[in-house]
Structures are given as structure tokens and as C-alpha cells.
Short mmCIF file of C-alpha atoms (C1' of nucleotides) in Angstrom, two decimals:
data_model
loop_
_atom_site.label_atom_id
_atom_site.label_comp_id
_atom_site.label_asym_id
_atom_site.label_seq_id
_atom_site.Cartn_x
_atom_site.Cartn_y
_atom_site.Cartn_z
CA MET A 1 -67.37 -25.52 8.20
CA GLU A 2 -69.95 -22.74 8.14
CA ARG A 3 -69.01 -19.58 9.99
CA GLN A 4 -70.65 -18.91 13.36
CA ASN A 5 -69.95 -16.20 15.92
CA THR A 6 -68.06 -16.86 19.15
CA ASP A 7 -71.12 -16.95 21.44
CA ILE A 8 -72.66 -19.86 19.57
CA ARG A 9 -69.34 -21.70 19.19
CA GLN A 10 -68.48 -21.32 22.89
CA GLU A 11 -71.78 -22.95 23.82
CA GLN A 12 -71.21 -25.76 21.33
CA ILE A 13 -67.72 -26.37 22.65
CA LYS A 14 -68.81 -26.46 26.30
CA GLN A 15 -71.68 -28.80 25.44
CA ALA A 16 -69.30 -31.10 23.59
CA VAL A 17 -66.93 -31.15 26.60
CA LEU A 18 -69.71 -32.40 28.90
CA ASP A 19 -70.86 -34.83 26.25
CA ILE A 20 -67.40 -36.35 25.84
CA ILE A 21 -66.86 -36.62 29.60
CA TYR A 22 -70.14 -38.48 29.97
CA THR A 23 -69.82 -40.82 27.02
CA ASP A 24 -66.06 -41.41 26.79
CA GLY A 25 -64.67 -40.29 30.15
CA LEU A 26 -62.36 -37.51 31.20
CA LYS A 27 -59.23 -39.11 29.82
CA ASN A 28 -60.63 -38.89 26.30
CA LEU A 29 -61.26 -35.17 26.59
CA SER A 30 -58.56 -34.07 24.15
CA THR A 31 -58.76 -31.02 21.89
CA ARG A 32 -58.61 -33.41 18.94
CA ASN A 33 -61.66 -35.38 20.12
CA LEU A 34 -63.40 -32.15 20.95
CA ALA A 35 -62.86 -30.79 17.44
CA ASN A 36 -63.98 -34.07 15.84
CA ARG A 37 -67.16 -34.19 17.92
CA ILE A 38 -68.18 -30.69 16.84
CA GLY A 39 -66.95 -31.16 13.29
CA MET A 40 -64.49 -28.28 13.27
CA SER A 41 -60.71 -28.08 13.12
CA GLU A 42 -58.58 -28.16 16.27
CA GLY A 43 -57.26 -24.69 15.50
CA ALA A 44 -60.79 -23.24 15.38
CA ILE A 45 -61.37 -24.17 19.02
CA PHE A 46 -58.58 -21.80 20.00
CA ARG A 47 -60.36 -18.94 18.21
CA HIS A 48 -63.06 -19.16 20.88
CA PHE A 49 -61.15 -20.12 24.03
CA PRO A 50 -57.52 -19.20 24.83
CA THR A 51 -56.76 -22.58 26.47
CA LYS A 52 -58.48 -25.88 27.19
CA GLN A 53 -58.41 -24.99 30.89
CA ASP A 54 -60.45 -21.87 30.12
CA ILE A 55 -63.22 -24.03 28.65
CA ILE A 56 -63.45 -25.94 31.93
CA LEU A 57 -63.38 -22.72 33.95
CA SER A 58 -66.19 -21.30 31.84
CA ILE A 59 -68.32 -24.42 32.44
CA ILE A 60 -67.76 -24.13 36.19
CA LYS A 61 -68.77 -20.47 36.02
CA ASP A 62 -71.99 -21.56 34.28
CA VAL A 63 -72.69 -24.02 37.09
CA GLN A 64 -72.26 -21.20 39.60
CA THR A 65 -74.65 -18.82 37.87
CA ASP A 66 -77.24 -21.19 36.36
CA PHE A 67 -77.42 -24.11 38.77
CA ILE A 68 -76.43 -22.58 42.11
CA GLY A 69 -78.35 -19.42 41.18
CA GLN A 70 -81.52 -21.44 40.69
CA LEU A 71 -80.99 -23.36 43.95
CA ARG A 72 -80.50 -20.07 45.81
CA LYS A 73 -83.76 -18.74 44.40
CA ILE A 74 -85.59 -21.87 45.58
CA ALA A 75 -83.99 -21.92 49.05
CA ASN A 76 -84.69 -18.24 49.68
CA SER A 77 -88.27 -18.26 48.40
CA HIS A 78 -91.23 -17.98 50.75
CA MET A 79 -92.81 -21.33 49.99
CA GLU A 80 -93.28 -23.99 52.64
CA PRO A 81 -89.96 -25.68 53.58
CA GLU A 82 -91.23 -29.05 52.34
CA VAL A 83 -92.16 -27.57 48.96
CA ARG A 84 -88.80 -25.80 48.75
CA LEU A 85 -86.93 -29.00 49.60
CA GLU A 86 -88.78 -30.92 46.91
CA LYS A 87 -88.06 -28.26 44.30
CA PHE A 88 -84.44 -28.12 45.48
CA VAL A 89 -83.88 -31.86 45.16
CA CYS A 90 -85.72 -32.15 41.84
CA GLU A 91 -83.91 -29.15 40.37
CA THR A 92 -80.60 -30.81 41.29
CA VAL A 93 -81.60 -34.12 39.75
CA ASN A 94 -82.95 -32.32 36.70
CA TYR A 95 -79.85 -30.20 36.13
CA LEU A 96 -77.44 -33.08 36.56
CA THR A 97 -79.48 -35.32 34.27
CA LYS A 98 -79.46 -32.66 31.57
CA ASN A 99 -75.74 -31.97 32.04
CA LYS A 100 -74.49 -35.47 32.62
CA GLY A 101 -70.76 -34.73 32.55
CA ILE A 102 -70.89 -32.07 35.29
CA THR A 103 -70.62 -34.30 38.37
CA MET A 104 -67.58 -36.12 37.10
CA LEU A 105 -65.97 -32.89 35.94
CA LEU A 106 -66.44 -31.21 39.32
CA PHE A 107 -65.50 -34.25 41.33
CA SER A 108 -62.43 -35.55 39.61
CA GLU A 109 -60.82 -33.15 37.18
CA ALA A 110 -61.35 -29.90 38.98
CA SER A 111 -60.88 -31.15 42.52
CA HIS A 112 -57.18 -31.73 42.08
CA ASN A 113 -56.16 -28.92 39.89
CA ASN A 114 -53.33 -26.64 40.90
CA ASP A 115 -55.22 -23.70 39.46
CA VAL A 116 -56.26 -21.61 42.46
CA SER A 117 -59.34 -19.97 40.95
CA MET A 118 -60.58 -23.38 39.82
CA LYS A 119 -60.18 -24.89 43.28
CA SER A 120 -61.94 -22.06 45.07
CA SER A 121 -64.82 -22.11 42.57
CA LEU A 122 -65.23 -25.78 43.29
CA GLN A 123 -65.26 -25.27 47.05
CA GLN A 124 -67.85 -22.55 46.62
CA ILE A 125 -70.12 -24.82 44.59
CA PHE A 126 -70.05 -27.56 47.22
CA ASN A 127 -70.36 -25.20 50.18
CA ASN A 128 -73.17 -23.21 48.59
CA GLN A 129 -75.20 -26.35 48.02
CA LYS A 130 -74.67 -27.44 51.62
CA LYS A 131 -75.50 -24.02 53.02
CA LEU A 132 -78.65 -23.62 50.94
CA VAL A 133 -80.07 -27.05 51.75
CA SER A 134 -79.20 -26.47 55.42
CA LYS A 135 -81.15 -23.21 55.32
CA ILE A 136 -84.26 -25.09 54.19
CA PHE A 137 -83.80 -27.65 56.98
CA LEU A 138 -83.38 -24.90 59.59
CA ASP A 139 -86.42 -22.97 58.32
CA GLY A 140 -88.57 -26.09 58.59
CA ILE A 141 -87.30 -26.72 62.12
CA ALA A 142 -87.88 -23.09 63.12
CA ALA A 143 -91.41 -23.28 61.72
CA GLY A 144 -92.07 -26.26 63.97
CA THR A 145 -92.84 -28.71 61.13
CA TRP A 146 -89.57 -30.64 61.43
CA ASP A 147 -87.76 -32.31 64.33
CA GLU A 148 -85.42 -29.89 66.10
CA SER A 149 -83.09 -32.72 67.14
CA VAL A 150 -82.12 -33.40 63.50
CA PRO A 151 -78.34 -32.99 63.04
CA VAL A 152 -78.58 -30.46 60.22
CA GLU A 153 -74.87 -30.44 59.35
CA SER A 154 -74.76 -34.23 59.01
CA LEU A 155 -77.95 -34.37 57.00
CA ALA A 156 -76.56 -31.76 54.59
CA MET A 157 -73.51 -33.98 54.16
CA LEU A 158 -75.67 -37.04 53.49
CA TYR A 159 -77.65 -34.93 51.03
CA MET A 160 -74.47 -34.11 49.09
CA GLY A 161 -74.12 -37.79 48.27
CA ILE A 162 -77.41 -37.78 46.35
CA PRO A 163 -76.09 -36.12 43.18
CA VAL A 164 -73.24 -38.59 43.06
CA SER A 165 -75.35 -41.67 43.66
CA LEU A 166 -77.55 -40.31 40.86
CA ASN A 167 -74.50 -40.19 38.62
CA ILE A 168 -73.46 -43.73 39.48
CA GLU A 169 -76.94 -44.92 38.56
CA LEU A 170 -76.84 -42.95 35.31
CA ILE A 171 -73.55 -44.50 34.27
CA LEU A 172 -74.36 -48.06 35.32
CA SER A 173 -77.95 -48.08 34.10
CA GLY A 174 -76.79 -46.94 30.65
CA GLY A 175 -79.22 -44.09 30.18
CA GLU A 176 -82.59 -45.71 30.92
CA PHE A 177 -83.26 -43.86 34.12
CA HIS A 178 -86.23 -41.86 35.37
CA ALA A 179 -85.32 -38.64 37.13
CA ASP A 180 -88.79 -37.93 38.58
CA ASN A 181 -88.91 -41.22 40.35
CA PHE A 182 -85.41 -40.79 41.78
CA CYS A 183 -86.18 -37.31 43.01
CA ASN A 184 -89.39 -38.34 44.79
CA ARG A 185 -87.80 -41.39 46.35
CA MET A 186 -84.96 -39.33 47.82
CA MET A 187 -87.51 -36.80 49.14
CA GLN A 188 -89.39 -39.58 50.90
CA LEU A 189 -86.21 -40.63 52.72
CA LEU A 190 -85.20 -37.09 53.66
CA LEU A 191 -88.68 -36.42 55.08
CA LYS A 192 -88.50 -39.54 57.24
CA ILE A 193 -85.37 -38.07 58.83
CA LEU A 194 -86.83 -34.57 59.14
CA ASN A 195 -90.32 -35.38 60.43
CA LYS A 196 -90.96 -35.50 64.17
CA MET B 1 -32.04 -48.70 43.80
CA GLU B 2 -31.86 -51.76 46.00
CA ARG B 3 -33.28 -54.96 44.54
CA GLN B 4 -36.65 -56.18 45.80
CA ASN B 5 -38.82 -59.04 44.62
CA THR B 6 -41.97 -58.49 42.56
CA ASP B 7 -44.45 -58.99 45.41
CA ILE B 8 -43.03 -56.10 47.40
CA ARG B 9 -42.63 -53.87 44.35
CA GLN B 10 -46.20 -54.52 43.16
CA GLU B 11 -47.53 -53.39 46.54
CA GLN B 12 -45.34 -50.29 46.47
CA ILE B 13 -46.49 -49.41 42.97
CA LYS B 14 -50.18 -49.85 43.77
CA GLN B 15 -49.80 -47.79 46.93
CA ALA B 16 -48.05 -45.04 44.97
CA VAL B 17 -50.88 -45.02 42.40
CA LEU B 18 -53.50 -44.35 45.08
CA ASP B 19 -51.23 -41.82 46.71
CA ILE B 20 -50.75 -39.87 43.48
CA ILE B 21 -54.47 -39.93 42.66
CA TYR B 22 -55.30 -38.51 46.09
CA THR B 23 -52.60 -35.86 46.26
CA ASP B 24 -52.17 -34.81 42.62
CA GLY B 25 -55.26 -36.10 40.84
CA LEU B 26 -55.84 -38.67 38.15
CA LYS B 27 -54.42 -36.60 35.33
CA ASN B 28 -51.00 -36.61 37.00
CA LEU B 29 -50.93 -40.39 37.20
CA SER B 30 -48.19 -40.91 34.62
CA THR B 31 -45.64 -43.70 34.67
CA ARG B 32 -42.97 -41.03 35.03
CA ASN B 33 -44.58 -39.55 38.16
CA LEU B 34 -45.15 -43.04 39.46
CA ALA B 35 -41.48 -43.95 39.05
CA ASN B 36 -40.35 -40.68 40.66
CA ARG B 37 -42.65 -41.14 43.66
CA ILE B 38 -41.25 -44.61 44.38
CA GLY B 39 -37.69 -43.64 43.52
CA MET B 40 -37.17 -46.20 40.77
CA SER B 41 -36.76 -45.93 37.00
CA GLU B 42 -39.73 -45.94 34.66
CA GLY B 43 -38.50 -49.11 33.04
CA ALA B 44 -38.42 -50.95 36.36
CA ILE B 45 -42.18 -50.47 36.75
CA PHE B 46 -42.72 -52.60 33.66
CA ARG B 47 -40.75 -55.45 35.22
CA HIS B 48 -43.60 -55.83 37.74
CA PHE B 49 -46.69 -54.98 35.69
CA PRO B 50 -47.11 -55.55 31.93
CA THR B 51 -49.07 -52.29 31.41
CA LYS B 52 -50.28 -49.30 33.41
CA GLN B 53 -53.84 -50.56 32.94
CA ASP B 54 -52.88 -53.79 34.69
CA ILE B 55 -51.85 -51.84 37.79
CA ILE B 56 -55.34 -50.31 37.95
CA LEU B 57 -56.96 -53.70 37.37
CA SER B 58 -54.90 -55.20 40.17
CA ILE B 59 -56.01 -52.45 42.56
CA ILE B 60 -59.65 -53.05 41.65
CA LYS B 61 -59.14 -56.76 42.28
CA ASP B 62 -57.77 -55.88 45.73
CA VAL B 63 -60.89 -53.84 46.45
CA GLN B 64 -63.02 -56.84 45.49
CA THR B 65 -61.22 -59.28 47.76
CA ASP B 66 -60.20 -57.09 50.71
CA PHE B 67 -62.94 -54.50 51.00
CA ILE B 68 -66.00 -56.25 49.55
CA GLY B 69 -64.86 -59.48 51.20
CA GLN B 70 -64.86 -57.81 54.60
CA LEU B 71 -68.26 -56.20 53.98
CA ARG B 72 -69.68 -59.59 52.97
CA LYS B 73 -68.40 -61.11 56.19
CA ILE B 74 -70.09 -58.38 58.22
CA ALA B 75 -73.38 -58.51 56.31
CA ASN B 76 -73.64 -62.30 56.56
CA SER B 77 -72.66 -62.56 60.22
CA HIS B 78 -75.19 -63.44 62.91
CA MET B 79 -74.97 -60.24 64.90
CA GLU B 80 -77.95 -57.93 65.40
CA PRO B 81 -78.80 -55.98 62.21
CA GLU B 82 -78.07 -52.67 63.95
CA VAL B 83 -74.62 -53.88 65.02
CA ARG B 84 -73.93 -55.20 61.52
CA LEU B 85 -75.00 -51.93 59.94
CA GLU B 86 -72.71 -49.95 62.21
CA LYS B 87 -69.76 -52.21 61.47
CA PHE B 88 -70.61 -52.04 57.77
CA VAL B 89 -70.68 -48.25 57.63
CA CYS B 90 -67.59 -47.83 59.80
CA GLU B 91 -65.63 -50.43 57.82
CA THR B 92 -66.46 -48.50 54.64
CA VAL B 93 -65.39 -45.18 56.13
CA ASN B 94 -62.27 -46.79 57.54
CA TYR B 95 -61.21 -48.47 54.30
CA LEU B 96 -61.78 -45.37 52.18
CA THR B 97 -59.93 -43.16 54.63
CA LYS B 98 -56.95 -45.49 54.57
CA ASN B 99 -57.05 -45.80 50.76
CA LYS B 100 -57.92 -42.26 49.85
CA GLY B 101 -57.47 -42.55 46.09
CA ILE B 102 -59.89 -45.48 45.69
CA THR B 103 -63.17 -43.59 45.40
CA MET B 104 -61.90 -41.30 42.67
CA LEU B 105 -60.26 -44.19 40.85
CA LEU B 106 -63.46 -46.25 40.84
CA PHE B 107 -65.74 -43.36 40.09
CA SER B 108 -63.97 -41.50 37.35
CA GLU B 109 -61.15 -43.39 35.70
CA ALA B 110 -62.55 -46.86 35.69
CA SER B 111 -66.18 -45.99 35.06
CA HIS B 112 -65.56 -44.95 31.48
CA ASN B 113 -62.99 -47.36 30.34
CA ASN B 114 -63.48 -49.37 27.20
CA ASP B 115 -61.86 -52.35 28.90
CA VAL B 116 -64.66 -54.87 29.41
CA SER B 117 -63.21 -56.70 32.42
CA MET B 118 -62.59 -53.35 34.12
CA LYS B 119 -66.15 -52.19 33.59
CA SER B 120 -67.73 -55.39 34.86
CA SER B 121 -65.48 -55.40 37.94
CA LEU B 122 -66.63 -51.90 38.68
CA GLN B 123 -70.30 -52.81 38.33
CA GLN B 124 -69.77 -55.75 40.64
CA ILE B 125 -68.20 -53.57 43.31
CA PHE B 126 -71.13 -51.13 43.28
CA ASN B 127 -73.81 -53.82 43.06
CA ASN B 128 -72.22 -55.93 45.79
CA GLN B 129 -72.18 -53.01 48.19
CA LYS B 130 -75.83 -52.26 47.44
CA LYS B 131 -76.89 -55.90 47.76
CA LEU B 132 -75.03 -56.41 51.04
CA VAL B 133 -76.34 -53.29 52.73
CA SER B 134 -79.85 -54.15 51.48
CA LYS B 135 -79.53 -57.58 53.07
CA ILE B 136 -78.87 -55.97 56.45
CA PHE B 137 -81.90 -53.69 55.99
CA LEU B 138 -84.13 -56.63 55.06
CA ASP B 139 -82.89 -58.76 57.98
CA GLY B 140 -83.72 -55.96 60.40
CA ILE B 141 -87.17 -55.57 58.88
CA ALA B 142 -87.77 -59.33 58.97
CA ALA B 143 -86.69 -59.41 62.62
CA GLY B 144 -89.31 -56.79 63.39
CA THR B 145 -86.87 -54.16 64.67
CA TRP B 146 -87.13 -51.90 61.62
CA ASP B 147 -90.03 -50.35 59.73
CA GLU B 148 -91.31 -52.64 56.99
CA SER B 149 -92.49 -49.68 54.90
CA VAL B 150 -88.89 -48.51 54.35
CA PRO B 151 -88.07 -48.41 50.60
CA VAL B 152 -85.00 -50.64 50.83
CA GLU B 153 -83.85 -50.12 47.24
CA SER B 154 -83.94 -46.33 47.57
CA LEU B 155 -82.21 -46.35 50.92
CA ALA B 156 -79.44 -48.51 49.50
CA MET B 157 -79.03 -45.94 46.73
CA LEU B 158 -78.86 -43.09 49.24
CA TYR B 159 -76.34 -45.13 51.21
CA MET B 160 -74.07 -45.38 48.17
CA GLY B 161 -73.62 -41.61 48.23
CA ILE B 162 -72.03 -41.75 51.69
CA PRO B 163 -68.59 -42.93 50.55
CA VAL B 164 -68.41 -40.19 47.97
CA SER B 165 -69.57 -37.39 50.23
CA LEU B 166 -66.87 -38.68 52.60
CA ASN B 167 -64.35 -38.26 49.81
CA ILE B 168 -65.49 -34.74 49.01
CA GLU B 169 -65.04 -33.82 52.67
CA LEU B 170 -61.59 -35.43 52.70
CA ILE B 171 -60.44 -33.42 49.70
CA LEU B 172 -61.96 -30.11 50.71
CA SER B 173 -61.07 -30.32 54.39
CA GLY B 174 -57.44 -30.99 53.47
CA GLY B 175 -56.91 -34.06 55.62
CA GLU B 176 -58.07 -32.88 59.05
CA PHE B 177 -61.12 -35.08 59.23
CA HIS B 178 -62.35 -37.55 61.85
CA ALA B 179 -63.65 -40.81 60.47
CA ASP B 180 -65.23 -42.06 63.73
CA ASN B 181 -67.42 -39.06 64.02
CA PHE B 182 -68.52 -39.24 60.40
CA CYS B 183 -69.39 -42.91 60.68
CA ASN B 184 -71.51 -42.46 63.81
CA ARG B 185 -73.30 -39.43 62.41
CA MET B 186 -74.29 -41.29 59.26
CA MET B 187 -75.49 -44.23 61.39
CA GLN B 188 -77.72 -41.90 63.38
CA LEU B 189 -79.40 -40.68 60.17
CA LEU B 190 -79.83 -44.17 58.71
CA LEU B 191 -81.42 -45.38 61.94
CA LYS B 192 -83.92 -42.51 61.90
CA ILE B 193 -85.08 -43.78 58.49
CA LEU B 194 -85.09 -47.43 59.53
CA ASN B 195 -86.74 -47.18 62.96
CA LYS B 196 -90.51 -47.53 63.25
"C1'" DT C 1 -18.19 -72.47 41.42
"C1'" DA C 2 -20.90 -71.89 37.24
"C1'" DT C 3 -25.16 -70.67 35.25
"C1'" DC C 4 -29.73 -68.90 34.85
"C1'" DT C 5 -33.33 -65.99 36.16
"C1'" DT C 6 -34.87 -61.76 38.10
"C1'" DT C 7 -34.51 -56.98 38.92
"C1'" DG C 8 -32.58 -52.80 37.81
"C1'" DC C 9 -31.23 -48.57 34.68
"C1'" DA C 10 -30.34 -45.18 30.69
"C1'" DA C 11 -31.69 -44.14 26.50
"C1'" DG C 12 -34.42 -44.96 23.31
"C1'" DT C 13 -39.49 -45.38 20.58
"C1'" DA C 14 -43.86 -43.92 18.15
"C1'" DA C 15 -48.06 -41.82 19.37
"C1'" DT C 16 -50.56 -38.26 21.41
"C1'" DT C 17 -51.01 -33.85 23.74
"C1'" DA C 18 -52.23 -28.68 23.90
"C1'" DC C 19 -51.33 -25.09 21.24
"C1'" DT C 20 -49.22 -22.02 17.10
"C1'" DT C 21 -48.44 -20.38 12.56
"C1'" DA C 22 -49.45 -18.83 7.97
"C1'" DC C 23 -52.82 -18.22 5.13
"C1'" DT C 24 -57.88 -17.98 3.37
"C1'" DT C 25 -62.49 -16.29 3.32
"C1'" DA C 26 -66.87 -14.65 5.14
"C1'" DT C 27 -69.16 -10.77 7.30
"C1'" DA C 28 -69.86 -6.32 9.39
"C1'" DT C 29 -68.84 -1.54 9.14
"C1'" DA C 30 -66.78 2.96 7.10
"C1'" DT D 1 -67.76 -0.39 -2.46
"C1'" DA D 2 -63.56 -0.77 0.14
"C1'" DT D 3 -61.52 -2.33 4.34
"C1'" DA D 4 -60.91 -4.30 8.74
"C1'" DT D 5 -62.01 -7.86 11.65
"C1'" DA D 6 -63.63 -12.32 12.99
"C1'" DA D 7 -63.74 -17.22 12.03
"C1'" DG D 8 -62.09 -20.88 9.54
"C1'" DT D 9 -58.28 -24.45 7.91
"C1'" DA D 10 -53.93 -27.47 7.21
"C1'" DA D 11 -49.72 -28.26 8.79
"C1'" DG D 12 -46.81 -27.43 11.84
"C1'" DT D 13 -44.53 -27.25 17.15
"C1'" DA D 14 -42.23 -28.91 21.54
"C1'" DA D 15 -43.51 -31.59 25.37
"C1'" DT D 16 -45.36 -35.58 27.33
"C1'" DT D 17 -47.22 -40.19 27.13
"C1'" DA D 18 -46.91 -45.46 27.78
"C1'" DC D 19 -43.83 -48.63 26.74
"C1'" DT D 20 -39.24 -51.03 24.67
"C1'" DT D 21 -34.47 -52.09 24.09
"C1'" DG D 22 -29.82 -53.44 25.37
"C1'" DC D 23 -27.08 -54.16 28.88
"C1'" DA D 24 -25.45 -54.79 33.87
"C1'" DA D 25 -25.53 -57.03 38.11
"C1'" DA D 26 -27.77 -59.25 42.13
"C1'" DG D 27 -29.66 -63.64 43.86
"C1'" DA D 28 -31.12 -68.22 43.49
"C1'" DT D 29 -30.15 -72.83 41.97
"C1'" DA D 30 -27.28 -76.59 39.85
#
DNA sequence: TATCTTTGCAAGTAATTACTTACTTATATA
DNA sequence: TATATAAGTAAGTAATTACTTGCAAAGATA
């Protein structure tokens, strides 16, 4: 195989991990399958990552910086709460549709790993999402546009189910799925809860 | 180990599978761990199930008959839609809290299995839940108690996220979690969407 | 009581796993 | 141009996997 530097190969490897998880499931995520999917030897993978676990950790770090970073930007912006909420939901749907293996990776593999740094990263990802969406809810309530009797904590918890129900649809529908539609439909339901 | 007949052993094995998935994760669900957890030899397991896959299939069959069966009973009963919905949600929360490994098993292991009968069982479980909860929504709308402009299909999709967000809470909270509370709080949010 | 089936175990099996080793070759730098 | 380093491979490794085998003994049935 043609030579490439580590930066490019690391990206390829991480992309292949998510790809395999989505198409073949976590239990088929072996270093052999990984090498075959990219078209390189098994040994070459270990030129770019010390262990398989480190690949997973690197992906989770990406989620923290790219995905959560973007959500934080949206939640803390000075747009109207309703606009922020829409961007927040659609960004989530968009990211998870583009990186289809992420949900399953976070939910099942990482959630029961003995690795301490993995587990705390996971908790941070979930808690950050909840905190940021709650901030938008609270801002809208403080601004007087949304109902102050809304149980913000519970609604944030209900919200957290959206990415997963998206994933279930993605898997069962077999790919033919329209993200825009899904995003707007979830917004409509959230607004019915939030409006006075 | 003391001799027991196959019926008892099968139940023990299935219970141990769910137990391992919840406490140690799917990737630690080996026949060796399974045997150790029960206190029997690895070989003995294969006296009661032909393959490991068959254990999983049997658990999924249980979910179909026990859990979905109970939900069907509730959805088709002649109680008020609001009462049915509450029983439906609470039964779900109750079942998944008692069988803590189920959600992860359904969602991650089974969802990407090449086994055809496994995959179709899975689809049935998800579709049945959606259909049954939709029926309750539609009955309430037909009876005039709920808003006819509610997008039933979307709400059913949002509903499907509830079991999983319950599971995330269970894992991250480390066991100290009150099902009653969760169930009632989700009901409150669903009713805000459904009411006129 | 005699026999047959069921349930158990210890010690295998071949296949797969993550990862290593020894060696080659391309590329950047001195 | 010479040399060091980075990136590649084929062929290993020990450990683990799901499952089997051969044999013992408990329990049911005749």
C-alpha cells in the first residue's frame, strides 16, 4: 500500500471503526476487519495507534471537541432560544447521521469499560449535552417565551432519548432516512411542551 | 454442582446473561464468564442450550411474550386512554429496571447480527411498541380528550427514546435510581404534548 | 433391581483475538 | 548524496473464544 503520514492514516482508521460498527456491529470490530476495510496490513494499524483501545479513546475525544464543542457554541450564542434549540437539535441529528457508529459506540462499548478515563469521558459527553440543552430551556423560560412550569430536568432527559431513537430508525430503516424531517418533527414536539 | 433440570438451568443462564451485560458489558459475555457467574462448568451450559446464540434468541423470545404481551394487554384494554398510557409507560420502566441488560442487548448486540430470525424478532419488538403506544394516542384523540393535531407517528418515535434514556441514567447513576419518579415525570411531558 | 436418560465435569479442540517481531522501502533532512 | 526516521509487510505470538469429547453419576422408569 502507498505510504501516507500518520495524520491521514489515523483519520482513515477512526472512520473505518465507525463504519464497521454501523454496518457490521461492534462484535465485528476486530483489528483484522479494520485492516481489511482500509486495505492495509494489521501490523500497519499499530504504527498509528498503540492499542485498539486508543483508537476508541481518540474517537471519543473527537466527539468531545467537534460535536460537544459545536453544541456549546450554539447553546451559548445570543440568538433567540427557539432558534438555538432548533440549531441544537438539527446539529445533533446531522452529526449522528454523518457519524453513524457513534451512538452505538458511546452507548454500549464505552459505557461498560473498566478504563477510568473512558468512563469519565462518556459521562462528560452525556452530562454536557444535558446541561447545554437545559441552558437553552432555562434561557427561554427566563425570557418569558416559554412556560416556567416546565420540568427542565425531565425534559432534558426526554431529549437525550432523541439521538437514540434516531439511531434505531437509521438501523431499522436501512439507510433511507431524511434527517431534516426528523429534526423538524422533534422540534415541533419539544415546542409543544415548552410553549405556554 | 447439584443437579437441576433444564427448565431451571435455562432460566438461571438467561438471568446470568442479562446480569453480565448490565454489570460488565456485552464484550465480557463469554461462555467462560457465564459459567463462572452461575458456578457451573462451561460444558454444562451446552447441555441446556445448543449455542450461545440460542441463549440470546431465547431471551428475545421472552421479551416478545412477557413484555410485549403485557403492553398489548394494556393498550387493548378498555380503560381511559390516559390510564392506559400511564400503565404502559410504567410497565416499560418497570420491566427494563428489573431486566437491566435487555435494552443494551436489543440495541447493540442483536441489532447487527447476521442471523435473520434474530433481526426480524428485533424489528417486531420495536415496531410492536410503536404500534401499541400509537394506538393509545389515536384512541385518546378519537375520544376527543387529546389534540387531534398531534403528530402521532413522531410522538411514538420520541416515546421510543424513553427506555434508552432510562438505561443511560441507570448506568451513569450507578443503580440509585427511582423508577416511579421517572415514569410519572415522563407521563407529565407526554400529556403536555397530547392535551389540547 | 436393572437400565436408560439426563445432567454434570475436566480436558480437550480449532478458530480468532490483539499485538509483536524482523525486515523492507519510501521520504525528509543533514 | 548519505543517513535517519517513518510507514509498510508477512509471519509470527500467547491468550481467549465458542464449542466438543469421554466419562461419571444422579434420577426416572421398566
